[in-house]
CSV table of C-alpha atoms in Angstrom, one decimal:
chain,number,residue,atom,x,y,z
A,1,MET,CA,-6.5,24.4,49.6
A,2,ALA,CA,-7.8,27.7,48.2
A,3,THR,CA,-4.2,28.9,47.8
A,4,VAL,CA,-3.2,25.7,45.9
A,5,ASN,CA,-6.2,26.0,43.6
A,6,LEU,CA,-5.3,29.7,42.9
A,7,ILE,CA,-1.7,28.8,42.1
A,8,TYR,CA,-2.9,26.0,39.8
A,9,VAL,CA,-5.3,28.4,37.9
A,10,VAL,CA,-2.6,31.1,37.6
A,11,PHE,CA,-0.1,28.5,36.3
A,12,LYS,CA,-2.5,27.3,33.6
A,13,TYR,CA,-3.3,31.0,32.7
A,14,VAL,CA,0.4,31.8,32.4
A,15,LEU,CA,1.1,28.6,30.4
A,16,VAL,CA,-1.6,29.4,27.9
A,17,LEU,CA,-0.3,33.0,27.5
A,18,VAL,CA,3.2,31.6,26.9
A,19,LEU,CA,1.9,29.3,24.2
A,20,VAL,CA,0.0,32.2,22.6
A,21,ASP,CA,3.2,34.2,22.5
A,22,ILE,CA,5.2,31.4,21.0
A,23,ALA,CA,2.6,30.6,18.4
A,24,GLY,CA,2.2,34.2,17.5
A,25,ARG,CA,5.9,34.5,16.6
A,26,CYS,CA,5.9,31.4,14.4
A,27,LYS,CA,2.5,31.4,12.8
A,28,TYR,CA,3.5,29.0,10.1
A,29,ASN,CA,6.8,28.0,8.5
A,30,LEU,CA,7.1,29.2,4.9
A,31,SER,CA,9.8,26.7,4.3
A,32,HIS,CA,7.2,23.9,4.8
A,33,ILE,CA,4.9,25.5,2.2
A,34,ILE,CA,7.8,25.7,-0.2
A,35,ASN,CA,8.6,22.0,0.2
A,36,ILE,CA,5.1,20.7,0.1
A,37,GLY,CA,4.0,23.1,-2.7
A,38,GLY,CA,7.0,22.2,-4.8
A,39,ASP,CA,6.2,18.5,-4.4
A,40,PHE,CA,2.5,18.6,-5.1
A,41,SER,CA,2.6,20.9,-8.2
A,42,ALA,CA,4.3,17.9,-9.9
A,43,ARG,CA,2.1,15.2,-8.2
A,44,TYR,CA,-1.1,16.8,-9.4
A,45,THR,CA,0.3,16.9,-13.0
A,46,THR,CA,1.1,13.2,-13.0
A,47,TRP,CA,-2.3,12.4,-11.5
A,48,ASP,CA,-4.0,14.4,-14.3
A,49,ASN,CA,-2.0,12.5,-16.9
A,50,ARG,CA,-3.0,9.2,-15.3
A,51,GLN,CA,0.6,8.4,-14.3
A,52,GLN,CA,1.6,6.5,-11.2
A,53,VAL,CA,3.9,7.9,-8.6
A,54,ASP,CA,5.4,5.7,-5.8
A,55,LEU,CA,6.4,7.8,-2.9
A,56,ALA,CA,8.5,6.8,0.1
A,57,VAL,CA,8.2,8.7,3.4
A,58,LEU,CA,11.4,7.9,5.2
A,59,ASP,CA,12.4,8.3,8.8
A,60,PHE,CA,15.9,8.6,10.2
A,61,SER,CA,16.6,6.6,13.3
A,62,LYS,CA,17.8,9.0,16.1
A,63,ALA,CA,18.8,11.4,13.3
A,64,PHE,CA,20.6,14.1,15.2
A,65,ASP,CA,22.2,11.7,17.6
A,66,MET,CA,23.7,9.5,14.9
A,67,VAL,CA,25.9,11.9,13.1
A,68,PRO,CA,29.6,10.7,13.4
A,69,HIS,CA,31.9,13.6,14.2
A,70,GLU,CA,34.9,12.6,12.1
A,71,ARG,CA,32.9,11.9,8.9
A,72,LEU,CA,31.0,15.2,9.4
A,73,LEU,CA,34.2,17.1,9.8
A,74,GLY,CA,35.5,15.4,6.6
A,75,LYS,CA,32.5,16.6,4.7
A,76,LEU,CA,32.9,20.1,6.0
A,77,HIS,CA,36.5,20.2,4.8
A,78,HIS,CA,35.2,18.9,1.4
A,79,TYR,CA,32.7,21.7,1.2
A,80,GLY,CA,35.6,24.2,1.7
A,81,ILE,CA,35.1,24.9,5.4
A,82,ASP,CA,38.6,24.9,6.8
A,83,GLY,CA,41.1,26.9,8.8
A,84,PRO,CA,40.0,28.5,12.1
A,85,ILE,CA,36.3,27.9,11.4
A,86,TRP,CA,36.8,24.2,10.9
A,87,HIS,CA,38.8,24.0,14.1
A,88,TRP,CA,36.1,25.9,16.0
A,89,ILE,CA,33.4,23.5,14.8
A,90,ARG,CA,35.6,20.6,15.7
A,91,ASP,CA,35.9,21.9,19.2
A,92,PHE,CA,32.2,22.6,19.3
A,93,LEU,CA,31.4,19.0,18.5
A,94,THR,CA,34.1,16.9,20.2
A,95,ALA,CA,35.2,16.4,23.8
A,96,ARG,CA,31.6,16.5,25.1
A,97,THR,CA,30.5,14.4,28.0
A,98,GLN,CA,27.1,13.5,29.3
A,99,CYS,CA,25.7,11.8,32.5
A,100,VAL,CA,22.3,10.9,33.9
A,101,VAL,CA,21.0,12.3,37.2
A,102,VAL,CA,18.1,10.5,39.0
A,103,ASP,CA,16.9,11.5,42.4
A,104,GLY,CA,20.1,13.4,43.0
A,105,GLU,CA,22.3,10.5,42.1
A,106,CYS,CA,24.7,11.1,39.2
A,107,SER,CA,26.1,8.4,36.9
A,108,SER,CA,29.7,8.4,35.7
A,109,CYS,CA,30.3,10.7,32.7
A,110,THR,CA,30.8,9.2,29.2
A,111,GLU,CA,32.2,10.8,26.1
A,112,VAL,CA,29.7,11.7,23.3
A,113,ASP,CA,31.4,10.6,20.0
A,114,SER,CA,28.4,11.2,17.7
A,115,GLY,CA,25.5,13.5,17.2
A,116,VAL,CA,25.1,17.3,16.8
A,117,PRO,CA,24.1,19.3,19.9
A,118,GLN,CA,20.3,19.8,20.0
A,119,GLY,CA,18.8,23.1,21.1
A,120,THR,CA,21.5,25.0,19.2
A,121,VAL,CA,21.3,27.1,16.0
A,122,LEU,CA,24.4,25.4,14.6
A,123,GLY,CA,23.3,21.8,15.3
A,124,PRO,CA,20.6,21.5,12.6
A,125,VAL,CA,22.8,23.3,10.1
A,126,LEU,CA,25.6,20.7,10.6
A,127,PHE,CA,23.1,17.9,10.3
A,128,LEU,CA,21.9,19.3,6.9
A,129,LEU,CA,25.5,19.6,5.7
A,130,HIS,CA,26.0,15.9,6.7
A,131,ILE,CA,23.0,14.6,4.7
A,132,ASN,CA,23.4,17.2,1.9
A,133,ASP,CA,24.8,14.6,-0.6
A,134,LEU,CA,22.0,12.1,0.0
A,135,PRO,CA,20.1,13.0,-3.2
A,136,ASN,CA,23.2,12.4,-5.3
A,137,CYS,CA,23.1,8.6,-4.8
A,138,VAL,CA,19.6,8.1,-6.3
A,139,SER,CA,17.9,8.8,-9.6
A,140,SER,CA,14.5,9.5,-8.0
A,141,GLN,CA,13.3,12.9,-6.8
A,142,VAL,CA,14.3,13.7,-3.2
A,143,ARG,CA,12.9,16.3,-0.8
A,144,LEU,CA,14.8,17.0,2.5
A,145,PHE,CA,13.7,19.1,5.3
A,146,ALA,CA,15.7,18.7,8.5
A,147,ASP,CA,15.3,14.9,9.3
A,148,ASP,CA,12.2,14.5,7.0
A,149,CYS,CA,13.0,12.7,3.8
A,150,LEU,CA,10.7,12.1,0.9
A,151,VAL,CA,11.7,10.0,-2.2
A,152,TYR,CA,9.4,9.6,-5.2
A,153,ARG,CA,9.4,8.8,-8.9
A,154,ILE,CA,7.0,8.1,-11.8
A,155,ILE,CA,6.5,4.4,-12.4
A,156,ASN,CA,6.1,3.5,-16.0
A,157,LEU,CA,7.2,-0.2,-16.1
A,158,VAL,CA,7.3,-3.0,-13.6
A,159,GLN,CA,11.1,-3.0,-13.6
A,160,ASP,CA,11.2,0.8,-13.3
A,161,GLN,CA,10.7,0.8,-9.5
A,162,LEU,CA,11.8,2.6,-6.5
A,163,GLN,CA,13.6,-0.4,-5.0
A,164,ARG,CA,17.1,0.3,-6.4
A,165,ASP,CA,17.0,3.8,-5.0
A,166,LEU,CA,16.0,2.5,-1.5
A,167,ASP,CA,18.9,0.1,-1.7
A,168,SER,CA,21.2,3.0,-2.6
A,169,LEU,CA,19.9,5.0,0.4
A,170,ALA,CA,20.6,2.0,2.7
A,171,ASP,CA,24.2,1.8,1.4
A,172,TRP,CA,24.6,5.6,1.8
A,173,ALA,CA,23.3,5.5,5.4
A,174,SER,CA,25.7,2.6,6.2
A,175,CYS,CA,28.6,4.5,4.6
A,176,TRP,CA,28.0,7.8,6.5
A,177,GLY,CA,27.1,6.4,9.9
A,178,MET,CA,23.3,7.1,9.6
A,179,SER,CA,20.4,4.7,10.0
A,180,PHE,CA,16.8,4.5,8.8
A,181,ASN,CA,14.0,3.2,10.9
A,182,PRO,CA,12.1,0.9,8.5
A,183,SER,CA,9.2,0.4,10.9
A,184,LYS,CA,8.3,4.1,10.6
A,185,CYS,CA,9.0,4.3,6.8
A,186,THR,CA,5.9,4.0,4.5
A,187,ILE,CA,5.0,3.8,0.8
A,188,ILE,CA,2.2,5.6,-0.9
A,189,THR,CA,1.1,4.8,-4.4
A,190,ILE,CA,-0.5,7.8,-6.1
A,191,SER,CA,-2.4,6.9,-9.2
A,192,SER,CA,-5.8,7.7,-10.8
A,193,SER,CA,-5.6,4.4,-12.7
A,194,ASN,CA,-7.9,1.6,-11.9
A,195,SER,CA,-5.1,-0.9,-12.1
A,196,PRO,CA,-1.9,0.6,-10.7
A,197,LEU,CA,1.4,-1.3,-10.6
A,198,HIS,CA,2.0,-2.9,-7.2
A,199,LYS,CA,5.3,-4.0,-5.7
A,200,PHE,CA,6.6,-4.6,-2.2
A,201,TYR,CA,9.5,-2.4,-1.3
A,202,THR,CA,12.2,-3.2,1.2
A,203,LEU,CA,14.6,-1.0,3.2
A,204,CYS,CA,17.5,-2.5,5.1
A,205,GLY,CA,15.9,-6.0,4.6
A,206,VAL,CA,12.5,-4.9,6.0
A,207,VAL,CA,9.3,-4.8,3.9
A,208,LEU,CA,7.9,-1.3,4.0
A,209,GLN,CA,4.2,-0.8,4.8
A,210,HIS,CA,1.9,0.5,2.0
A,211,VAL,CA,-0.5,3.1,3.4
A,212,SER,CA,-3.2,5.3,2.0
A,213,GLU,CA,-2.1,8.4,3.9
A,214,ALA,CA,1.0,9.6,5.7
A,215,ARG,CA,2.0,12.8,7.5
A,216,TYR,CA,4.7,15.0,5.9
A,217,LEU,CA,5.7,18.3,7.4
A,218,GLY,CA,2.5,18.5,9.4
A,219,VAL,CA,0.2,17.9,6.4
A,220,LEU,CA,-1.7,14.6,5.9
A,221,LEU,CA,-1.1,13.3,2.4
A,222,SER,CA,-3.6,10.9,0.8
A,223,ASP,CA,-3.1,8.5,-2.1
A,224,ASP,CA,-6.1,10.1,-3.9
A,225,LEU,CA,-4.7,13.7,-3.4
A,226,GLN,CA,-7.9,14.7,-1.5
A,227,TRP,CA,-7.8,16.6,1.7
A,228,LEU,CA,-10.7,15.2,3.6
A,229,LYS,CA,-8.5,13.4,6.2
A,230,HIS,CA,-6.3,16.4,6.7
A,231,VAL,CA,-9.3,18.7,7.2
A,232,GLN,CA,-10.8,16.2,9.7
A,233,HIS,CA,-7.5,16.1,11.6
A,234,ILE,CA,-6.9,19.8,11.9
A,235,THR,CA,-10.6,20.6,12.8
A,236,ALA,CA,-10.5,18.0,15.5
A,237,LYS,CA,-7.2,19.5,16.8
A,238,ALA,CA,-8.5,23.0,16.5
A,239,ASN,CA,-11.7,22.2,18.4
A,240,SER,CA,-9.7,20.5,21.1
A,241,THR,CA,-7.5,23.5,21.5
A,242,LEU,CA,-10.5,25.8,21.5
A,243,GLY,CA,-12.0,23.7,24.3
A,244,LEU,CA,-8.8,24.1,26.4
A,245,LEU,CA,-8.9,27.9,25.9
A,246,ARG,CA,-12.6,28.0,26.8
A,247,ARG,CA,-12.0,26.1,30.1
A,248,ASN,CA,-9.0,28.2,31.1
A,249,LEU,CA,-9.5,31.7,29.7
A,250,HIS,CA,-13.2,32.1,30.5
A,251,HIS,CA,-12.6,35.2,32.7
A,252,CYS,CA,-9.9,36.8,30.5
A,253,PRO,CA,-10.6,40.1,28.7
A,254,GLU,CA,-12.1,39.7,25.2
A,255,LYS,CA,-8.9,40.9,23.4
A,256,ARG,CA,-6.8,38.3,25.3
A,257,ARG,CA,-9.3,35.5,24.2
A,258,GLU,CA,-9.2,36.8,20.6
A,259,LEU,CA,-5.4,36.7,20.7
A,260,ALA,CA,-5.5,33.2,22.0
A,261,TYR,CA,-7.8,32.0,19.2
A,262,ILE,CA,-5.8,33.7,16.5
A,263,SER,CA,-2.4,32.4,17.8
A,264,LEU,CA,-3.3,28.8,18.9
A,265,VAL,CA,-6.4,27.8,16.8
A,266,ARG,CA,-6.6,29.8,13.6
A,267,SER,CA,-2.9,29.4,13.0
A,268,CYS,CA,-3.5,25.6,12.9
A,269,LEU,CA,-6.3,26.1,10.3
A,270,GLU,CA,-4.0,28.3,8.2
A,271,TYR,CA,-0.8,26.2,8.3
A,272,CYS,CA,0.1,25.4,4.6
A,273,ALA,CA,-3.4,26.3,3.6
A,274,ALA,CA,-2.1,27.4,0.1
A,275,VAL,CA,-1.4,23.7,-0.6
A,276,TRP,CA,-4.5,22.0,0.9
A,277,ASP,CA,-7.2,24.6,0.4
A,278,PRO,CA,-10.3,22.4,0.0
A,279,HIS,CA,-12.9,22.8,-2.7
A,280,LYS,CA,-15.6,20.7,-1.3
A,281,ILE,CA,-18.4,22.6,0.5
A,282,THR,CA,-18.5,20.1,3.4
A,283,ASP,CA,-14.8,20.6,4.2
A,284,GLN,CA,-15.1,24.4,4.0
A,285,LEU,CA,-18.1,24.4,6.4
A,286,ALA,CA,-16.2,22.1,8.8
A,287,LEU,CA,-13.4,24.7,9.0
A,288,GLU,CA,-15.8,27.6,9.2
A,289,SER,CA,-17.6,25.9,12.1
A,290,VAL,CA,-14.5,26.2,14.2
A,291,GLN,CA,-14.3,29.9,13.7
A,292,ARG,CA,-18.0,30.3,14.6
A,293,ARG,CA,-17.4,28.5,17.9
A,294,ALA,CA,-14.4,30.7,18.5
A,295,ALA,CA,-16.6,33.8,18.0
A,296,ARG,CA,-18.9,32.6,20.7
A,297,PHE,CA,-15.9,31.9,23.0
A,298,THR,CA,-14.3,35.3,22.3
A,299,LYS,CA,-17.6,37.2,22.9
A,300,ARG,CA,-18.4,34.8,25.8
A,301,ASP,CA,-21.9,34.6,24.4
A,302,TYR,CA,-23.4,31.0,24.1
A,303,SER,CA,-27.0,32.0,23.9
A,304,TYR,CA,-29.0,30.4,21.0
A,305,GLN,CA,-30.8,33.7,20.6
A,306,SER,CA,-27.5,35.5,19.6
A,307,GLY,CA,-26.4,35.4,16.0
A,308,VAL,CA,-22.9,34.2,15.3
A,309,SER,CA,-22.8,36.2,12.0
A,310,GLN,CA,-23.2,39.5,13.9
A,311,MET,CA,-20.4,38.4,16.3
A,312,LEU,CA,-18.1,37.7,13.4
A,313,GLN,CA,-18.9,41.1,12.0
A,314,ASP,CA,-18.2,42.8,15.3
A,315,LEU,CA,-14.9,41.0,15.6
A,316,GLN,CA,-14.1,41.9,11.9
A,317,TRP,CA,-13.0,38.3,11.2
A,318,GLN,CA,-13.1,37.5,7.5
A,319,PRO,CA,-14.3,34.0,6.5
A,320,LEU,CA,-11.5,31.4,6.5
A,321,LYS,CA,-12.2,30.7,2.8
A,322,GLU,CA,-11.3,34.3,1.9
A,323,MET,CA,-8.2,34.1,4.1
A,324,ARG,CA,-7.0,30.9,2.3
A,325,CYS,CA,-7.6,32.7,-1.0
A,326,GLU,CA,-5.5,35.6,0.2
A,327,ILE,CA,-2.7,33.2,1.4
A,328,ARG,CA,-2.6,31.5,-2.1
A,329,LEU,CA,-2.4,34.9,-3.8
A,330,ILE,CA,0.4,36.1,-1.5
A,331,LEU,CA,2.3,32.9,-2.2
A,332,LEU,CA,2.0,33.3,-5.9
A,333,PHE,CA,3.0,36.9,-5.5
A,334,ARG,CA,6.3,35.7,-4.0
A,335,ILE,CA,6.8,32.9,-6.5
A,336,VAL,CA,6.4,35.0,-9.7
A,337,PRO,CA,9.5,37.2,-9.1
A,338,GLY,CA,11.5,34.3,-7.9
A,339,LYS,CA,11.5,35.2,-4.2
A,340,ILE,CA,10.5,31.6,-3.4
A,341,ALA,CA,12.4,28.7,-4.9
A,342,ILE,CA,9.5,26.8,-6.5
A,343,PRO,CA,10.2,26.2,-10.3
A,344,VAL,CA,7.3,27.3,-12.4
A,345,ASP,CA,8.7,27.4,-15.9
A,346,ASP,CA,7.0,24.2,-16.8
A,347,ILE,CA,3.7,25.2,-15.1
A,348,LEU,CA,3.1,28.9,-15.8
A,349,THR,CA,3.0,30.5,-19.3
A,350,ARG,CA,2.7,34.2,-19.8
A,351,ALA,CA,-0.5,35.3,-21.5
A,352,VAL,CA,-0.4,37.0,-24.9
A,353,ALA,CA,-0.2,40.8,-24.9
A,354,ARG,CA,-3.8,41.5,-26.0
A,355,THR,CA,-5.2,39.7,-23.0
A,356,CYS,CA,-3.2,41.7,-20.4
A,357,SER,CA,-5.8,44.3,-19.8
A,358,GLN,CA,-5.6,44.1,-16.0
A,359,HIS,CA,-1.8,43.9,-15.6
A,360,ASP,CA,1.3,42.7,-17.4
A,361,TYR,CA,1.9,39.6,-15.4
A,362,LYS,CA,-1.1,37.5,-16.5
A,363,PHE,CA,-0.7,33.8,-17.1
A,364,ARG,CA,-2.6,31.4,-19.3
A,365,HIS,CA,-5.2,29.3,-17.6
A,366,ILE,CA,-4.0,25.8,-17.0
A,367,SER,CA,-6.2,23.0,-18.4
A,368,ALA,CA,-7.1,20.2,-16.0
A,369,ASN,CA,-8.9,16.9,-16.5
A,370,THR,CA,-9.5,15.9,-12.9
A,371,GLN,CA,-11.0,17.6,-9.9
A,372,GLN,CA,-7.8,17.2,-7.9
A,373,TYR,CA,-5.7,19.0,-10.4
A,374,LYS,CA,-8.4,21.6,-11.2
A,375,ASN,CA,-8.5,22.6,-7.6
A,376,SER,CA,-4.7,22.5,-7.0
A,377,PHE,CA,-2.7,25.6,-6.1
A,378,PHE,CA,-1.6,26.9,-9.5
A,379,VAL,CA,-4.7,25.9,-11.5
A,380,ALA,CA,-7.0,27.5,-9.0
A,381,THR,CA,-5.0,30.6,-8.2
A,382,VAL,CA,-4.0,31.7,-11.7
A,383,PRO,CA,-7.6,32.9,-12.7
A,384,GLN,CA,-7.8,34.9,-9.4
A,385,TRP,CA,-4.3,36.3,-10.0
A,386,ASN,CA,-5.2,37.5,-13.5
A,387,THR,CA,-8.0,39.7,-12.1
A,388,LEU,CA,-5.7,41.7,-9.7
A,389,PRO,CA,-5.0,45.3,-10.5
A,390,GLN,CA,-1.6,46.4,-11.8
A,391,SER,CA,-0.8,48.2,-8.5
A,392,ALA,CA,-1.1,44.9,-6.6
A,393,VAL,CA,1.2,42.8,-8.7
A,394,ASN,CA,3.7,45.6,-8.9
A,395,ALA,CA,3.8,46.0,-5.1
A,396,ASP,CA,7.2,45.9,-3.4
A,397,THR,CA,6.2,44.2,-0.2
A,398,VAL,CA,3.5,41.7,0.9
A,399,SER,CA,1.9,44.4,3.1
A,400,ALA,CA,1.6,46.7,0.0
A,401,PHE,CA,0.2,43.7,-2.0
A,402,LYS,CA,-2.5,43.0,0.6
A,403,THR,CA,-3.7,46.6,0.6
């Protein structure tokens, strides 16, 4: 029995270390920030102008398994992929078989005539090529990231609705062998008006559910453009993960516990933080409380007589609020020279020459009427960006910018 318990403890320890290694390599996906940041720079502007935006969060049904091979190969030929490469991709997709094995008993093999192989590098690329023309069939704005699809438009009149675009998407899906799952598709109405225009939307004959919040690329979006629900969700998730680490890494060295916190807990609190950085003190304190608990876990000191502030100082952990500010500035540092594809011509305006005392890349402050817009990414970050020294904004790399 002692041997079994030892194996169980070692297994849990190895599993946690593997998770730490994986999370350390993919701390957060910058592409997610680009997609969400690009969406919400526009959504905050419409909110500030008291305009209504109807937003559809769509879900493909068995997205990667539904792609018909012949139609995908036809699209690849249309995109100019032909010759030996086209034939190689055709051989990669076709003539595949699959079977089911249960308790050593194997079923007969059947041919796979649709779908892209999952777990491969080429599979997601082929899927994106197959749905690449989806935005062309609608007049609304479309955001695609893998199998996540977001469709939205400004609503000015009752007849100016999203419905015709949803019908076009249903026709597109039918034409190209894809399918939406209406039961998982939702509608969010974003408006600061007291009397927004309401309409029931349908997709494939099913009425879509109106919700006040929905998850998009791991971020919880709310119809009031506030981040309370998202902060509550990630703090609960972070505290749960911290509890797992505390139970399983109690006897690990301090450096290993610190690595576990940074990789598995703090990475959750930093994911897309440039977009949802909260301005309310209660939300900020909720996030900081996670790091304070983590400091006690790392130091293995749970005495009420020990000060957490001293532990944070010994560990040299900066407050999460400062880290989020740093993340926002780094993101803007990459946006300004065009290294990230977020259009800013309609958002940022260069300051006049006489005000460029700190550096030559200052921008005019953006006026805002609502708290949501005032604390959004561009509006909140530009004043901090303007105070940076010339050497920082002229840096060649992010590492040089941070120093």
